Short mmCIF file of C-alpha atoms in Angstrom, two decimals:
data_model
loop_
_atom_site.label_atom_id
_atom_site.label_comp_id
_atom_site.label_asym_id
_atom_site.label_seq_id
_atom_site.Cartn_x
_atom_site.Cartn_y
_atom_site.Cartn_z
CA ILE A 1303 38.98 -51.81 20.69
CA PRO A 1304 36.81 -49.10 19.86
CA GLY A 1305 33.13 -49.55 20.81
CA VAL A 1306 29.85 -47.73 21.32
CA LEU A 1307 28.66 -46.28 24.57
CA LEU A 1308 25.04 -45.51 25.13
CA ARG A 1309 24.49 -42.35 27.39
CA GLY A 1310 21.38 -40.58 27.76
CA GLY A 1311 19.86 -42.34 24.80
CA VAL A 1312 22.73 -41.17 22.41
CA CYS A 1313 25.39 -43.53 21.17
CA HIS A 1314 29.19 -42.38 21.94
CA THR A 1315 32.48 -43.69 21.02
CA GLY A 1316 34.14 -45.47 23.78
CA LEU A 1317 37.09 -47.57 24.55
CA PHE A 1318 34.96 -50.81 25.77
CA LEU A 1319 32.46 -52.72 23.68
CA LEU A 1320 29.22 -52.61 25.70
CA PRO A 1321 26.53 -55.06 25.19
CA VAL A 1322 24.26 -54.42 22.19
CA SER A 1323 21.27 -55.11 24.24
CA MET A 1324 21.81 -51.76 25.94
CA SER A 1325 21.09 -50.04 22.30
CA LEU A 1326 17.36 -50.28 22.32
CA GLU A 1327 15.56 -48.15 24.85
CA VAL A 1328 11.81 -48.13 25.38
CA SER A 1329 10.07 -45.18 27.47
CA VAL A 1330 6.71 -44.52 28.82
CA GLY A 1331 7.66 -41.03 30.10
CA LYS A 1332 8.56 -39.78 33.41
CA ALA A 1333 5.27 -40.26 35.27
CA THR A 1334 4.91 -44.10 36.74
CA THR A 1335 1.42 -43.59 37.40
CA ILE A 1336 -1.58 -41.73 35.50
CA TYR A 1337 -5.03 -40.92 36.45
CA ALA A 1338 -8.02 -40.63 34.30
CA VAL A 1339 -11.70 -40.15 34.86
CA ASN A 1340 -13.98 -43.13 34.21
CA GLY A 1341 -15.96 -42.63 30.60
CA THR A 1342 -13.07 -40.69 29.15
CA GLU A 1343 -10.12 -41.47 27.23
CA ILE A 1344 -6.40 -41.60 27.95
CA LEU A 1345 -3.20 -41.70 25.69
CA LEU A 1346 -0.81 -44.26 26.98
CA PRO A 1347 2.57 -42.95 25.91
CA CYS A 1348 5.35 -45.21 24.25
CA THR A 1349 8.53 -44.46 22.49
CA PHE A 1350 11.73 -46.24 21.56
CA SER A 1351 15.25 -45.58 20.21
CA THR A 1352 18.09 -47.39 18.95
CA CYS A 1353 21.65 -46.48 17.94
CA PHE A 1354 21.89 -49.24 15.30
CA GLY A 1355 18.45 -48.57 13.28
CA PHE A 1356 15.73 -51.31 13.12
CA GLN A 1357 13.96 -53.22 10.57
CA ASP A 1358 10.85 -54.95 10.85
CA LEU A 1359 10.34 -54.08 14.60
CA HIS A 1360 7.83 -55.50 16.53
CA PHE A 1361 5.91 -54.10 19.30
CA TRP A 1362 3.20 -55.12 21.88
CA TRP A 1363 0.92 -53.43 24.58
CA TRP A 1364 0.21 -55.81 27.20
CA TYR A 1365 -2.26 -55.15 30.26
CA ASN A 1366 -2.17 -56.93 33.58
CA SER A 1367 -3.79 -56.38 36.89
CA THR A 1368 -4.22 -58.73 40.01
CA ASP A 1369 -6.16 -61.25 37.96
CA THR A 1370 -5.97 -60.63 34.39
CA PHE A 1371 -3.08 -60.71 31.74
CA ARG A 1372 -3.56 -60.15 28.10
CA THR A 1373 -2.17 -58.72 24.77
CA LEU A 1374 -4.03 -55.49 23.72
CA ILE A 1375 -2.15 -54.79 20.50
CA GLU A 1376 0.45 -56.05 18.48
CA GLY A 1377 2.05 -54.42 15.30
CA THR A 1378 5.31 -53.87 13.43
CA VAL A 1379 7.43 -51.03 12.01
CA LYS A 1380 9.13 -52.21 8.72
CA ASN A 1381 11.84 -49.16 9.05
CA GLU A 1382 12.42 -45.66 9.80
CA LYS A 1383 10.39 -44.51 6.94
CA SER A 1384 7.56 -46.38 7.69
CA ASP A 1385 4.68 -45.73 10.02
CA PRO A 1386 3.57 -48.37 12.67
CA LYS A 1387 1.11 -50.88 11.43
CA VAL A 1388 -1.34 -52.99 13.66
CA LYS A 1389 -1.45 -56.68 13.28
CA SER A 1390 -3.99 -57.38 15.87
CA LYS A 1391 -5.77 -55.89 18.87
CA ASP A 1392 -7.94 -57.29 21.69
CA ASP A 1393 -10.16 -54.23 22.27
CA ASP A 1394 -11.96 -51.88 19.97
CA ARG A 1395 -11.33 -49.17 22.19
CA ILE A 1396 -7.88 -48.87 21.16
CA THR A 1397 -6.43 -46.95 18.53
CA LEU A 1398 -2.75 -46.92 17.56
CA GLU A 1399 -1.38 -43.07 17.75
CA GLY A 1400 2.10 -43.90 16.94
CA SER A 1401 4.23 -42.37 14.24
CA THR A 1402 8.04 -42.45 12.95
CA LYS A 1403 7.97 -38.97 11.47
CA GLU A 1404 10.79 -36.87 12.57
CA LYS A 1405 12.37 -39.83 14.03
CA MET A 1406 9.78 -39.65 17.03
CA ASN A 1407 9.48 -43.54 17.05
CA ASN A 1408 6.25 -43.17 18.76
CA ILE A 1409 3.99 -46.32 19.35
CA SER A 1410 1.48 -44.72 21.88
CA ILE A 1411 -2.06 -45.89 22.02
CA LEU A 1412 -5.44 -44.20 22.88
CA LEU A 1413 -7.83 -46.30 25.02
CA ARG A 1414 -11.35 -44.73 24.82
CA ASN A 1415 -14.22 -45.13 27.00
CA LEU A 1416 -12.56 -45.88 30.23
CA GLU A 1417 -13.84 -48.49 32.86
CA PHE A 1418 -12.67 -49.07 36.22
CA SER A 1419 -11.71 -52.39 35.29
CA ASP A 1420 -9.35 -50.66 33.09
CA THR A 1421 -7.11 -49.96 36.13
CA GLY A 1422 -3.71 -51.92 36.10
CA LYS A 1423 -0.43 -51.86 34.50
CA TYR A 1424 0.12 -51.40 30.98
CA THR A 1425 3.45 -52.68 29.30
CA CYS A 1426 5.09 -51.37 26.12
CA TYR A 1427 7.33 -54.31 24.68
CA VAL A 1428 9.63 -53.91 21.86
CA LYS A 1429 11.74 -56.33 19.79
CA ASN A 1430 14.43 -55.51 17.10
CA PRO A 1431 15.40 -58.15 14.57
CA LYS A 1432 18.09 -56.16 13.36
CA GLU A 1433 19.83 -56.30 16.58
CA ASN A 1434 19.36 -60.17 16.94
CA ASN A 1435 15.95 -59.76 18.50
CA ILE A 1436 17.03 -57.63 21.25
CA HIS A 1437 14.26 -56.43 23.18
CA HIS A 1438 13.27 -53.96 25.95
CA GLN A 1439 9.98 -52.97 27.83
CA ALA A 1440 8.68 -50.03 30.13
CA THR A 1441 5.61 -50.10 32.16
CA ILE A 1442 3.22 -47.37 33.31
CA THR A 1443 0.34 -48.05 35.68
CA LEU A 1444 -3.28 -46.55 35.03
CA GLN A 1445 -5.77 -45.73 37.67
CA VAL A 1446 -9.26 -45.01 36.53
CA VAL A 1447 -11.26 -42.67 39.12
CA ASP A 1448 -14.85 -41.06 39.58
CA LYS A 1449 -13.09 -37.60 39.37
CA LEU A 1450 -9.84 -36.15 39.49
CA GLU A 1451 -8.74 -34.47 42.65
CA GLU A 1452 -8.26 -30.67 42.60
CA VAL A 1453 -4.94 -29.71 43.87
CA ASP A 1454 -4.71 -27.10 46.36
CA ASN A 1455 -2.21 -24.66 44.92
CA THR A 1456 -2.67 -21.75 47.69
CA VAL A 1457 0.67 -22.66 49.35
CA THR A 1458 2.40 -22.83 46.03
CA LEU A 1459 0.83 -19.46 44.76
CA ILE A 1460 1.97 -17.69 48.00
CA ILE A 1461 5.62 -19.17 47.52
CA LEU A 1462 5.63 -17.84 44.23
CA GLY A 1463 3.90 -14.29 45.21
CA VAL A 1464 6.69 -13.93 47.99
CA VAL A 1465 9.57 -15.00 45.56
CA GLY A 1466 8.15 -12.69 42.90
CA GLY A 1467 7.95 -9.88 45.41
CA VAL A 1468 11.43 -10.24 46.47
CA ILE A 1469 12.62 -10.35 42.84
CA GLY A 1470 10.49 -7.19 42.11
CA LEU A 1471 12.07 -5.59 45.08
CA LEU A 1472 15.48 -6.45 44.16
CA ILE A 1473 15.01 -5.05 40.57
CA CYS A 1474 13.37 -1.96 41.88
CA ILE A 1475 16.42 -1.40 44.30
CA LEU A 1476 18.80 -1.91 41.40
CA LEU A 1477 16.80 0.61 39.11
CA ILE A 1478 16.83 3.29 41.94
CA LYS A 1479 20.55 2.61 42.74
CA LYS A 1480 21.33 3.29 38.99
CA PHE A 1481 19.18 6.15 38.88
CA VAL A 1482 20.81 7.86 41.94
CA ALA A 1483 24.19 6.99 40.43
CA PHE A 1484 23.28 8.55 37.22
CA ILE A 1485 21.99 11.72 38.95
CA ILE A 1486 25.15 11.94 41.05
CA LYS A 1487 27.36 11.66 37.90
CA LYS A 1488 25.48 14.37 36.26
CA THR A 1489 25.68 16.73 39.13
CA GLN A 1490 29.44 16.25 39.60
CA GLU A 1491 29.99 16.60 35.99
CA LYS A 1492 27.95 19.84 36.06
CA LYS A 1493 29.99 21.21 38.99
CA LYS A 1494 33.01 20.38 37.10
CA GLU A 1495 31.96 22.36 34.05
CA CYS A 1496 31.04 25.37 36.52
CA LEU A 1497 34.75 25.33 37.97
CA VAL A 1498 36.39 25.07 34.92
CA SER A 1499 34.18 28.04 33.42
CA SER A 1500 34.76 29.87 36.59
CA SER A 1501 38.44 29.51 36.41
CA GLY A 1502 38.67 30.72 32.78
CA ASN A 1503 36.45 33.92 33.34
CA ASP A 1504 38.31 36.19 35.55
CA ASN A 1505 36.86 39.86 36.36
CA THR A 1506 38.54 41.90 33.62
CA GLU A 1507 38.38 45.50 32.49
CA ASN A 1508 38.39 44.84 28.80
CA GLY A 1509 35.82 41.99 29.12
CA LEU A 1510 37.75 39.40 27.38
CA PRO A 1511 37.32 36.19 29.05
CA GLY A 1512 40.70 34.33 29.93
CA SER A 1513 42.72 37.54 30.23
CA LYS A 1514 43.29 40.21 32.80
CA ALA A 1515 43.38 43.94 32.43
CA GLU A 1516 46.94 45.34 32.82
CA GLU A 1517 47.07 47.24 36.14
CA LYS A 1518 47.94 51.01 35.59
CA ALA A 1519 49.78 52.97 38.14
CA PRO A 1520 47.75 55.66 39.63
CA THR A 1521 48.31 59.02 37.72
CA LYS A 1522 50.28 61.53 39.93
CA VAL A 1523 48.66 65.18 39.89
#
């Protein structure tokens, strides 16, 4: 029986019917941990995708550390043409930055005036009633620090410089090789023209190129 196969967030027709629960996907990006300076703000990313569309989709952001667990924000998305709406939130420092425009399905939140106590795990949880309340979630860890450590890029710059130099050298060699080949080709063509011209211009008495003067026998006295 033909079914639907999800691969890389895209639905494909397959020969087997996979569980519908695999259709809803939630992502908080590739980074598992993000860092932010105390007193600043941070965007906690979250997007969702589904092969079957959604209706009155529900979402939550949860926070938990070693000693606390609470719901930061709760909201809904009516359909693909509607932006996410906030139903309730636990912290006035939080703003929903999501949008469904251009099929982004973005339900990210902005957390302002960060405190050290904000360090912990943030889970984006989504439930889709259109798929029999199928749900999915993704978690990202936030570390609030005094200052961001400067990354020493010296080694990286040296490597890039060496690689760039090697590439530049190879390009120069190729250009020189092409230039030399061009000069040799032109020189050979010029020699060939000279040889052709010489073979068609014999020494003659009548001065007509390409012809020879008739040899006359010496006159007897």
